Every structure is written in C-alpha cells, then in structure tokens.
Coordinates of C-alpha atoms and ligand atoms in Angstrom, one line a residue:
M241 CA 0.0 0.0 0.0
S242 CA 1.5 3.3 -0.9
V243 CA 0.9 6.4 1.3
A244 CA 0.3 9.7 -0.5
A245 CA 3.1 12.2 0.0
P246 CA 2.0 15.0 2.3
N247 CA 0.8 18.1 0.7
W248 CA 2.8 20.6 2.7
R249 CA 1.0 23.7 1.4
E250 CA -2.3 22.3 2.5
R251 CA -1.0 21.4 5.9
A252 CA 0.6 24.8 6.3
S253 CA -2.8 26.4 5.6
V254 CA -4.5 24.6 8.5
I255 CA -1.8 24.4 11.1
R256 CA -2.6 26.5 14.2
P257 CA 0.5 26.5 16.4
D258 CA 0.3 27.5 20.1
G259 CA 2.4 30.6 20.6
R260 CA 2.2 30.7 24.4
A261 CA 5.3 30.4 26.5
W262 CA 6.0 27.2 28.3
I263 CA 6.6 27.7 32.0
D264 CA 6.5 25.2 34.9
G265 CA 5.0 22.4 32.7
R266 CA 2.2 24.4 31.0
P267 CA 1.5 26.9 28.3
V268 CA 1.1 30.5 29.6
N269 CA 0.6 34.0 28.2
A270 CA 3.2 36.6 28.8
A271 CA 2.5 38.3 32.2
S272 CA 2.0 41.6 30.4
G273 CA -0.4 39.9 27.9
A274 CA 1.8 41.2 25.1
T275 CA 2.3 39.2 21.9
F276 CA 4.2 39.6 18.7
E277 CA 3.2 38.4 15.2
D278 CA 5.3 35.5 14.1
C279 CA 5.5 35.7 10.3
S280 CA 6.6 33.0 7.8
A281 CA 9.8 33.5 6.0
I282 CA 8.2 31.8 3.0
D283 CA 5.8 34.6 2.1
G284 CA 5.7 37.0 5.0
R285 CA 2.3 35.8 6.1
A286 CA 1.4 35.8 9.8
I287 CA 1.5 32.3 11.3
T288 CA 0.4 33.0 14.8
A289 CA 0.6 35.4 17.8
V290 CA 3.5 34.5 20.1
A291 CA 3.8 35.5 23.8
A292 CA 6.3 38.4 24.0
G293 CA 8.1 37.4 27.2
D294 CA 10.1 40.0 29.0
A295 CA 11.9 40.3 32.4
A296 CA 8.8 39.4 34.4
D297 CA 8.3 36.1 32.5
V298 CA 12.0 35.3 32.7
D299 CA 11.7 35.8 36.5
V300 CA 8.8 33.4 36.7
A301 CA 10.6 30.8 34.5
V302 CA 13.8 31.0 36.4
A303 CA 12.0 30.7 39.7
A304 CA 10.2 27.5 38.3
A305 CA 13.6 26.2 37.1
R306 CA 15.2 26.8 40.4
R307 CA 12.4 25.2 42.4
A308 CA 12.5 22.2 40.2
F309 CA 16.3 22.0 40.6
E310 CA 16.2 22.3 44.3
S311 CA 13.4 19.7 44.6
G312 CA 15.8 17.1 43.2
D313 CA 13.0 15.5 41.1
W314 CA 15.3 15.8 38.1
S315 CA 18.7 16.9 39.4
R316 CA 18.9 14.0 41.9
A317 CA 16.7 11.5 40.1
P318 CA 17.9 8.0 39.7
L319 CA 20.1 8.0 36.5
R320 CA 18.1 5.2 34.9
E321 CA 15.0 7.4 35.3
R322 CA 16.7 10.5 33.8
K323 CA 17.8 8.4 30.9
R324 CA 14.4 6.9 30.3
V325 CA 12.7 10.3 30.2
L326 CA 15.2 11.7 27.8
R327 CA 15.0 8.7 25.5
R328 CA 11.2 9.0 25.5
F329 CA 11.6 12.7 24.7
A330 CA 13.8 11.8 21.7
E331 CA 11.3 9.3 20.5
L332 CA 8.5 11.9 20.7
V333 CA 10.5 14.4 18.7
A334 CA 11.1 11.8 16.0
Q335 CA 7.4 10.9 16.0
Q336 CA 6.4 14.5 15.6
R337 CA 8.6 14.9 12.6
D338 CA 6.0 16.3 10.3
E339 CA 4.7 19.0 12.7
L340 CA 8.2 20.0 13.8
A341 CA 9.5 20.1 10.2
L342 CA 6.6 22.1 8.9
L343 CA 6.9 24.7 11.7
E344 CA 10.7 25.0 11.2
T345 CA 10.2 25.5 7.5
L346 CA 7.4 28.1 8.0
D347 CA 9.4 30.1 10.5
V348 CA 12.8 30.0 8.9
G349 CA 12.2 29.5 5.1
K350 CA 14.4 26.4 4.9
P351 CA 13.4 23.7 2.4
I352 CA 11.0 21.2 3.9
R353 CA 13.1 18.3 2.7
E354 CA 16.0 19.5 4.9
S355 CA 13.8 20.1 7.9
L356 CA 12.5 16.5 7.5
A357 CA 15.8 14.9 6.7
V358 CA 18.2 16.9 8.8
D359 CA 16.8 19.2 11.4
V360 CA 14.2 17.0 13.1
P361 CA 16.2 13.7 13.0
G362 CA 19.3 15.6 14.0
A363 CA 17.6 17.1 17.1
A364 CA 16.1 13.7 18.0
R365 CA 19.4 11.9 17.7
C366 CA 21.2 14.5 19.8
I367 CA 18.7 14.1 22.6
E368 CA 18.8 10.3 22.4
W369 CA 22.6 10.4 22.4
F370 CA 22.9 12.5 25.5
A371 CA 20.2 10.4 27.2
E372 CA 22.7 7.5 26.7
T373 CA 25.5 9.4 28.4
V374 CA 23.5 9.8 31.6
D375 CA 24.5 6.5 33.2
K376 CA 27.9 6.2 31.5
Q377 CA 29.9 9.0 33.2
Y378 CA 32.4 8.1 35.9
G379 CA 34.1 10.2 38.5
E380 CA 37.8 10.2 39.4
I381 CA 40.0 9.5 42.4
A382 CA 42.9 11.8 42.6
P383 CA 46.5 10.3 43.1
T384 CA 46.9 11.9 46.6
D385 CA 49.3 10.4 49.2
P386 CA 48.2 7.3 51.2
G387 CA 46.1 8.3 54.2
S388 CA 43.6 10.2 52.2
I389 CA 41.2 9.6 49.4
A390 CA 40.0 12.5 47.2
L391 CA 37.0 12.0 45.0
I392 CA 36.5 14.2 41.9
T393 CA 32.8 14.3 40.9
R394 CA 30.7 16.3 38.5
E395 CA 27.6 18.2 39.6
P396 CA 25.0 20.1 37.6
L397 CA 25.3 23.8 37.6
G398 CA 21.7 24.6 38.5
V399 CA 19.7 26.8 36.1
V400 CA 21.0 27.1 32.6
G401 CA 19.8 29.9 30.2
A402 CA 20.0 28.9 26.6
V403 CA 19.7 31.6 24.0
V404 CA 19.6 30.5 20.4
P405 CA 19.5 31.9 16.9
W406 CA 17.0 31.4 14.0
N407 CA 19.1 29.5 11.5
Y408 CA 18.8 26.0 13.0
P409 CA 16.3 26.5 15.8
L410 CA 15.7 22.8 16.6
I411 CA 19.2 21.5 16.2
I412 CA 20.9 24.3 18.2
S413 CA 18.3 24.1 20.9
A414 CA 18.8 20.3 21.1
W415 CA 22.6 20.9 21.3
K416 CA 22.1 22.9 24.4
I417 CA 19.2 21.4 26.2
A418 CA 20.1 17.8 25.7
P419 CA 23.5 17.9 27.5
A420 CA 22.1 20.4 30.1
L421 CA 19.3 18.1 31.0
A422 CA 21.4 15.0 30.9
A423 CA 23.7 16.6 33.4
G424 CA 20.8 17.3 35.7
N425 CA 20.2 21.0 35.2
S426 CA 17.0 22.9 34.8
V427 CA 16.8 25.1 31.6
V428 CA 15.2 28.3 30.4
L429 CA 15.4 28.4 26.7
K430 CA 14.9 31.7 24.8
P431 CA 14.4 31.0 21.1
A432 CA 15.0 33.7 18.5
E433 CA 12.0 36.0 17.8
Q434 CA 12.1 34.9 14.2
S435 CA 11.7 31.2 15.0
P436 CA 9.9 30.5 18.3
L437 CA 7.6 27.7 17.3
T438 CA 9.6 24.5 17.4
A439 CA 11.1 25.3 20.8
L440 CA 7.6 25.5 22.2
V441 CA 6.7 22.1 20.8
L442 CA 10.0 20.7 22.2
A443 CA 8.9 21.9 25.7
R444 CA 5.5 20.3 25.3
L445 CA 7.0 17.0 24.2
A446 CA 9.5 17.0 27.0
T447 CA 6.7 17.3 29.5
E448 CA 4.8 14.6 27.7
A449 CA 7.8 12.4 28.0
G450 CA 7.8 12.8 31.8
L451 CA 10.2 15.6 32.4
P452 CA 9.1 17.1 35.8
D453 CA 7.5 20.6 35.6
G454 CA 9.8 23.5 35.6
V455 CA 12.9 21.5 34.4
L456 CA 12.5 22.9 30.8
N457 CA 10.9 26.3 30.3
V458 CA 10.7 28.2 27.0
V459 CA 10.2 32.0 27.1
P460 CA 9.8 33.5 23.6
G461 CA 10.6 37.2 23.2
F462 CA 13.0 39.7 22.0
G463 CA 16.8 39.8 22.6
P464 CA 17.1 43.1 24.4
T465 CA 14.2 42.3 26.7
A466 CA 13.9 38.5 27.4
G467 CA 17.4 37.7 26.3
A468 CA 19.0 40.4 28.3
A469 CA 16.9 39.5 31.4
L470 CA 18.2 36.0 31.2
G471 CA 21.8 37.2 30.7
R472 CA 21.5 39.5 33.7
H473 CA 19.6 37.2 36.0
L474 CA 21.1 36.7 39.4
D475 CA 19.7 33.2 39.7
V476 CA 20.9 31.9 36.4
D477 CA 24.1 29.9 36.7
K478 CA 25.1 29.7 33.1
I479 CA 24.3 31.1 29.6
A480 CA 24.8 28.9 26.6
F481 CA 24.6 31.2 23.6
T482 CA 24.8 30.8 19.8
G483 CA 24.4 33.9 17.6
S484 CA 26.3 37.1 16.6
G485 CA 29.5 38.3 18.0
E486 CA 27.9 41.6 19.0
V487 CA 25.3 39.8 21.2
G488 CA 28.0 37.3 22.5
R489 CA 29.8 40.4 23.8
H490 CA 26.6 41.5 25.5
F491 CA 26.4 38.2 27.3
L492 CA 29.9 38.5 28.6
A493 CA 29.1 42.0 29.9
Y494 CA 25.8 40.8 31.5
A495 CA 27.7 38.1 33.3
G496 CA 30.3 40.5 34.6
E497 CA 27.6 43.0 35.7
S498 CA 25.5 40.4 37.5
N499 CA 26.5 37.2 39.2
M500 CA 29.6 36.1 37.1
K501 CA 27.6 33.3 35.7
S502 CA 29.6 31.0 33.3
V503 CA 29.1 31.7 29.6
S504 CA 29.8 29.7 26.5
L505 CA 29.6 31.3 23.1
E506 CA 29.4 30.2 19.5
C507 CA 29.5 33.4 17.5
G508 CA 29.8 32.4 13.8
G509 CA 32.6 32.4 11.4
K510 CA 34.0 33.2 8.0
S511 CA 35.2 29.7 7.2
P512 CA 37.8 29.2 4.5
Q513 CA 37.6 26.5 1.9
V514 CA 41.2 25.9 0.9
I515 CA 41.5 24.3 -2.6
F516 CA 44.8 22.9 -3.7
A517 CA 45.3 22.0 -7.3
D518 CA 45.9 18.4 -6.4
A519 CA 42.5 17.9 -4.8
P520 CA 41.4 14.4 -5.6
D521 CA 38.3 15.3 -7.6
L522 CA 37.8 19.0 -8.4
D523 CA 34.3 18.5 -9.8
A524 CA 33.2 16.8 -6.6
A525 CA 35.0 19.5 -4.6
A526 CA 33.1 22.3 -6.5
A527 CA 29.8 20.6 -5.8
C528 CA 30.7 20.3 -2.1
V529 CA 32.0 23.8 -1.9
A530 CA 28.7 25.1 -3.4
L531 CA 26.6 23.2 -0.8
G532 CA 29.0 24.3 1.9
I533 CA 27.9 27.9 1.3
F534 CA 24.4 27.7 -0.3
Y535 CA 22.9 25.0 2.0
N536 CA 20.3 26.7 4.3
Q537 CA 20.6 29.8 2.1
G538 CA 24.0 30.4 3.5
E539 CA 22.5 31.0 6.9
T540 CA 24.9 28.7 8.7
C541 CA 27.5 29.6 11.3
N542 CA 30.2 27.4 9.7
A543 CA 29.2 28.2 6.1
G544 CA 32.3 27.9 3.9
S545 CA 32.1 31.5 2.8
R546 CA 35.7 32.2 1.7
L547 CA 37.0 30.3 -1.2
L548 CA 40.8 30.2 -1.2
V549 CA 42.0 28.6 -4.3
D550 CA 45.3 27.9 -6.1
H551 CA 45.7 30.7 -8.6
R552 CA 46.4 28.2 -11.4
I553 CA 42.9 26.8 -11.2
A554 CA 41.1 29.7 -9.6
D555 CA 39.0 30.9 -12.6
D556 CA 37.9 27.4 -13.6
F557 CA 37.1 26.2 -10.1
T558 CA 35.3 29.4 -9.2
A559 CA 33.2 29.1 -12.4
A560 CA 32.4 25.5 -11.5
V561 CA 31.2 26.4 -8.1
A562 CA 29.0 29.2 -9.6
R563 CA 27.5 26.6 -12.0
E564 CA 26.8 24.2 -9.1
G565 CA 25.1 27.1 -7.3
E566 CA 23.0 28.0 -10.3
A567 CA 21.9 24.3 -10.6
L568 CA 20.4 24.1 -7.1
Q569 CA 16.7 24.3 -7.3
L570 CA 15.6 27.5 -5.6
G571 CA 11.9 28.1 -4.8
D572 CA 9.0 27.4 -2.5
P573 CA 10.4 25.8 0.7
L574 CA 7.3 23.7 1.0
D575 CA 8.0 22.0 -2.4
P576 CA 9.9 18.8 -1.5
T577 CA 12.2 19.2 -4.5
T578 CA 13.4 22.7 -3.4
A579 CA 17.1 22.8 -2.4
V580 CA 17.4 26.6 -1.6
G581 CA 14.6 28.4 0.2
A582 CA 13.9 31.9 1.5
L583 CA 16.1 34.2 3.6
V584 CA 14.6 34.5 7.1
D585 CA 13.3 38.0 6.7
R586 CA 13.6 41.4 5.2
D587 CA 16.4 42.5 7.5
Q588 CA 18.5 39.6 6.4
F589 CA 17.8 40.3 2.8
E590 CA 18.9 43.9 3.2
R591 CA 22.1 42.8 4.9
V592 CA 22.9 40.3 2.1
S593 CA 22.2 42.9 -0.6
R594 CA 24.3 45.5 1.2
Y595 CA 27.2 43.2 1.3
V596 CA 27.0 42.3 -2.4
Q597 CA 27.0 46.0 -3.2
L598 CA 29.8 46.6 -0.9
G599 CA 31.8 43.8 -2.5
I600 CA 31.3 45.4 -5.9
T601 CA 32.3 48.8 -4.5
E602 CA 35.4 47.2 -3.0
G603 CA 36.4 45.9 -6.5
A604 CA 35.1 42.3 -6.6
H605 CA 32.9 41.2 -9.5
V606 CA 29.7 39.1 -9.6
V607 CA 30.3 35.7 -11.3
S608 CA 26.8 34.5 -10.6
G609 CA 23.7 35.5 -8.6
G610 CA 23.9 38.8 -6.8
A611 CA 20.2 39.7 -6.6
R612 CA 16.8 38.9 -5.2
V613 CA 14.8 36.4 -7.3
R614 CA 11.2 34.9 -7.2
E615 CA 9.6 38.0 -5.8
D616 CA 6.3 36.3 -6.8
L617 CA 6.6 34.0 -3.8
G618 CA 6.3 36.9 -1.4
G619 CA 9.4 36.2 0.7
Y620 CA 13.0 37.1 0.2
Y621 CA 14.8 34.7 -2.1
F622 CA 18.4 35.4 -3.0
A623 CA 20.2 33.8 -5.9
P624 CA 23.3 31.8 -4.9
T625 CA 26.0 34.3 -5.4
V626 CA 29.7 34.0 -6.2
L627 CA 32.0 37.1 -6.0
A628 CA 35.5 36.9 -7.6
G629 CA 38.4 39.2 -8.0
A630 CA 38.4 39.7 -4.2
T631 CA 41.2 40.1 -1.7
N632 CA 41.2 38.9 1.9
A633 CA 41.4 42.6 3.0
M634 CA 37.9 43.4 1.7
R635 CA 35.1 43.6 4.2
V636 CA 33.1 40.9 2.2
A637 CA 36.0 38.6 3.0
R638 CA 36.3 39.5 6.6
E639 CA 32.8 40.0 7.9
E640 CA 30.1 37.3 8.3
I641 CA 27.4 38.0 5.7
F642 CA 25.2 35.1 6.8
G643 CA 23.7 34.6 3.3
P644 CA 24.3 32.7 0.1
V645 CA 27.5 34.7 -0.9
L646 CA 30.8 33.1 -1.6
V647 CA 33.9 35.2 -2.0
S648 CA 36.7 33.8 -4.2
I649 CA 40.4 34.7 -3.5
P650 CA 43.4 33.1 -5.2
F651 CA 46.6 32.0 -3.5
S652 CA 50.0 31.2 -4.9
D653 CA 51.4 28.5 -2.5
E654 CA 50.7 26.5 0.7
A655 CA 52.2 29.1 3.0
E656 CA 50.1 31.9 1.6
A657 CA 47.0 29.7 1.7
V658 CA 47.5 29.0 5.4
A659 CA 48.2 32.7 6.1
L660 CA 45.1 33.8 4.3
A661 CA 42.9 31.2 6.0
N662 CA 44.1 32.3 9.4
D663 CA 43.9 36.0 8.6
S664 CA 40.4 36.3 10.1
E665 CA 39.0 37.3 13.4
F666 CA 36.9 34.1 13.3
G667 CA 38.0 30.5 13.8
L668 CA 35.0 28.2 13.6
A669 CA 35.8 25.8 10.8
A670 CA 37.7 25.2 7.5
G671 CA 37.8 22.9 4.6
V672 CA 41.1 21.6 3.0
W673 CA 41.1 19.9 -0.3
T674 CA 44.2 18.0 -1.3
A675 CA 45.3 14.4 -2.2
D676 CA 48.6 14.9 -0.4
L677 CA 48.2 13.3 3.0
R678 CA 51.2 15.2 4.5
R679 CA 49.9 18.5 3.3
A680 CA 46.5 17.7 4.6
H681 CA 47.9 17.1 8.1
R682 CA 50.3 20.1 7.9
V683 CA 47.6 22.5 6.9
A684 CA 45.0 21.1 9.3
A685 CA 47.4 21.5 12.2
A686 CA 48.3 25.1 11.2
L687 CA 44.6 26.3 11.0
R688 CA 43.3 28.0 14.1
V689 CA 39.7 26.8 13.9
G690 CA 37.5 24.4 15.9
T691 CA 36.9 21.9 13.0
V692 CA 38.9 21.1 9.9
W693 CA 37.3 19.0 7.2
V694 CA 39.6 17.3 4.7
N695 CA 38.2 16.5 1.3
T696 CA 34.7 17.1 2.6
F697 CA 32.7 19.9 4.3
D698 CA 30.1 20.2 7.0
A699 CA 30.2 16.5 7.8
S700 CA 28.7 16.6 11.3
D701 CA 27.8 14.2 14.0
V702 CA 26.7 14.5 17.7
T703 CA 29.9 12.5 18.6
T704 CA 32.2 15.3 17.6
P705 CA 32.6 18.6 19.4
F706 CA 31.5 21.8 17.6
G707 CA 32.6 25.3 18.4
G708 CA 35.2 27.9 17.7
M709 CA 38.5 29.5 18.4
K710 CA 39.3 33.3 18.5
R711 CA 36.2 35.4 18.1
S712 CA 34.0 32.5 17.0
G713 CA 33.7 32.0 20.8
F714 CA 34.5 29.3 23.3
G715 CA 33.0 26.2 24.7
R716 CA 31.7 23.3 22.7
D717 CA 28.4 21.9 21.6
R718 CA 28.0 18.1 21.0
S719 CA 30.0 15.1 22.2
V720 CA 30.8 14.2 25.8
H721 CA 32.8 17.4 26.0
A722 CA 29.5 19.4 25.9
L723 CA 28.7 17.8 29.3
E724 CA 31.6 19.7 30.7
E725 CA 29.8 22.9 29.8
Y726 CA 26.9 22.0 32.0
S727 CA 28.6 20.6 35.0
Q728 CA 31.2 21.6 37.6
L729 CA 33.8 19.7 39.4
K730 CA 33.7 18.9 43.1
T731 CA 36.5 17.5 45.2
T732 CA 35.6 15.5 48.3
W733 CA 38.7 14.8 50.4
L734 CA 38.5 12.1 53.1
D735 CA 41.0 11.7 55.8
L736 CA 41.6 7.9 56.4
H737 CA 43.5 8.2 59.6
Ligands
ADP855 P1 21.5 36.6 14.5 O1 22.5 37.5 14.0 O2 21.7 35.2 14.1 O3 20.1 37.1 14.4 P2 21.6 37.5 17.2 O4 22.9 37.4 18.0 O5 21.1 38.8 16.9 O6 21.8 36.5 16.0 O7 20.5 36.7 18.0 C1 20.7 35.4 18.6 C2 19.9 35.3 19.9 O8 20.3 36.4 20.8 C3 18.4 35.5 19.6 O9 17.7 34.7 20.5 C4 18.2 37.0 20.0 O10 16.9 37.2 20.4 C5 19.1 37.1 21.2 N1 19.5 38.5 21.4 C6 19.6 39.5 20.4 N2 20.0 40.7 21.0 C7 20.2 40.4 22.3 C8 20.6 41.2 23.4 N3 20.8 42.5 23.3 N4 20.6 40.6 24.7 C9 20.3 39.3 24.8 N5 20.0 38.5 23.8 C10 19.9 39.1 22.6

C-alpha cells in the first residue's frame, strides 16, 4: 500500500501552532499579555501570535527552574530514570517529525526536505545520544598520598539559560538542552524572535515524556528584553549562547555586571575552503563547496564563505562552483524538491544585498547571482552568489554575511593559503582539499579553527565537538565534551587516619 506524500501547502494552511510560553510544565501567556506576530519567511504571512516574554516572564521561568532543581526531582533523580525520560523525549521528537519540520520551514524558510531529513532527526538523535550518556559518566579518584582519598565528581550547575538563533532553531536548541538536562540541570530556553515555534513544541514533548514541571521552560521574546533579562539574572548559573559576536559580547558583559555566571559562546565564522590544485576530484569538490555555502541559504555559522583557491585553477574552479550554485533548485520551501529556500526576513535580505553591493564597490565582481529572485513567492529569495576578484582585505572577505554569498580569493602557495585562511578574526571551521596526506595534516594543524574538514565539508555528528576559536567563541556543543559545559567539578577529600 502506498501512502500519498503529504501536501505541505495544504498542511501549512491549516496548522494553528500555540504561541504561548511554556513555564512550569504548561503553556502560559506573557505576564504583560503582550504578543508579537510570528511571520513566515516563505511569504511573510502571519502564522500566529506569540507571547512576547520579558523580564517578568524570565523571572517566573527562572523561579520555576530553580524550584525544580532544588526539589531534586530531576537533578537527583535515579540516573536510569533520567535516561528513560530523555530517551522518550527523543522518541516523541522523532514521531512529531512532520509537525516540527513544517513549523521549522514556515518560521525559517528552509526547504521542507531539509527540515524533514536533517533538522528533526538531528535534534532527536542529539537528545537520544545525550540520554545514553546519563549512566555512563564516571568520576575520578585523585592520586593523593596514602592516608587520604580524594573524589572528583561532577555536579550540575543549576539553572541554565540557553539563547539560540533562528538559522537551525531545533538543532541548536537540542545541542544545548540535551546535555544540560542529561547533566541534571534545569533550563530556560529563549528562542530567536524569528523562530519560536519548534522550541515551544519541544517543551510540550519533554513534559509529555515525563520531564518534571519546571525543568525545561521556554520564554519566547526579543533579545534586548527577554534575552538580556536571562543574561543579567542573578539566579541563572550559566548562559549557553549561539548567535552574533555583537550579542555574544553583551552576554559576557551581562555576566560581569550580574553574578559572574559562566558563559559559553558560539559566534559564527568566516570559514575558508582551501582548494589545492591536487584535490582528488575537483568537480566533486566544486559541488561540495557550493553546498557548503548555499545550504540553508548560506545562513549557517560554519558556512564555507571564503573560497581560497590555487591561482592556477582559480578561474575554472570558481566558475564550476558558480554553476553548481545555479543548478540548485531555488523556490518554495514547501515543495519537497526545493534545495534553496527563503532568507529568514527582510532585515537579512537587506544585509545580504548591502554586502553584495559593498563587494562590488570594493572591487570584486559578480560571477553568478547577486540579486533577489522569485519576488512572486512573497518572501526574500536570493540567488546563490559568487564574487570573484576579491582580496582577503575586503570587508566581504572579513565579515560574516550570513547569506548565500561566496567570495573567491586566489593564493600562490601553501604558506600563503594558510596565512590567508588564518587571517580572520573568526576560527570556527575550515575545509582543506588535497590528495597529499602530508599536506592535509600540515595545513589542518596550522589552521586556528575548531573543526577542519579534509576533502569534505560540513560533515557533522553528535559524537564530535563543535565550536570555535578566536572570536568564534569558546565552549563546545555536542559530544561528551559538551557535558563539561553544563557541570562543575567537586573535590571531596576524606582523611583515612
Ligand atoms: P543573529 O545575527 O543570528 O540574528 P543574534 O545574535 O542577533 O543572532 O541573536 C541570537 C539570539 O540572541 C536571539 O535569540 C536573540 O533574540 C538574542 N539577542 C539579540 N540581542 C540580544 C541582546 N541585546 N541581549 C540578549 N539577547 C539578545
């Protein structure tokens, strides 16, 4: 029996998401009663009214989180039980795939096929994986002198504030809440104002899975109100943030001005793709480089946005990447064959347009794209864009555009390639393309970035840490190392005499 493929347009027209905040195990309006209109990136149409949380709501959520933490219902629950609830949570996320994927696509404008194949399963797998870590973490015994025994154990921090961006709302929320909950913390999650809907569903599903009330709260709202209130809160023990460098700096300042809460930051990048002429398959590399920048409309922290390419092959390779970009099907995100969807909103469109104009003013030229397309769809669709004739000194090569714009820069030898790649204030990720194993290791070791991909790009798994060096931030999402971000060490010293 064949099941008809879902008609996503039809489903989108009838879905009525709940925009209320989720505090202490139930949906609530903002204390002020204020709401904001959540509009779809696809066509700008209003999806629903969402609670505009502010400092008062953050206070209520943090108090609920603290109460839950102190009760021990989660923080001191038997580990088997914590694991069981988180596993169930992961199952529910996977089961709600269609609803979550549709809401993600409506909010963000990303293709439904990616929301279905990547975002929802990625979030479910992340939660499941961290569930499995719950009863597999051991403490240590320090090598002190005989006559004493010193235990080194890990404890949860308490109340964690997670503040996330709009480009991968589900996945990045899961990267933060899964290890935070696995470690026994309570969480207050503040989704981006552009994309609050899937976070609210996550909270509902967590409660359905058996997470005690107050352990996971979601307060939608704006950065300078709800976000800042969380950052400045005296009873929040940690902020886990992903977003812009500018806001990352705010969180460091908030922590300094309030209770010195710990902070981890992932603040984007300007990731280089370093293409040596001996790359094993230049055609395959060009296709991968195109996806590395145009996937998710270029709205990806680790997007490979700087193409550094051996000058002998620079023109041909850049042209090949441009062709690959043009071949990607751009259009209605609800069409399952669409590969490139809409930019998240008008602000983002204006930012991308400004940068393309700036690149031209700086002396680069447009090889492909460079303009808004498909105005008939109602949202902001931007053609995959390649700029060539650029130098690494140009602002388009130095600043994060966060859109489908690749800047191509030639290099003459390995030393120059490494120098250019490292000549950036960011250090999130890089790609290196070469068939020479020794060169691959040499260059990977020389790059000051959190992740180096060799002959691939954006391969990602919950088992590997993700995060940056330099102004891309500090701290890591994913892998057992993420648990270190959500726990603290305690030494218990026993005298045996
Ligand atoms: P992006 O550039 O991806 O939109 P932002 O850094 O502006 O990233 O936003 C990321 C998150 O930070 C969002 O949840 C946003 O609401 C929040 N935010 C924005 N401004 C502030 C602020 N001044 N204080 C606290 N949080 C903020």
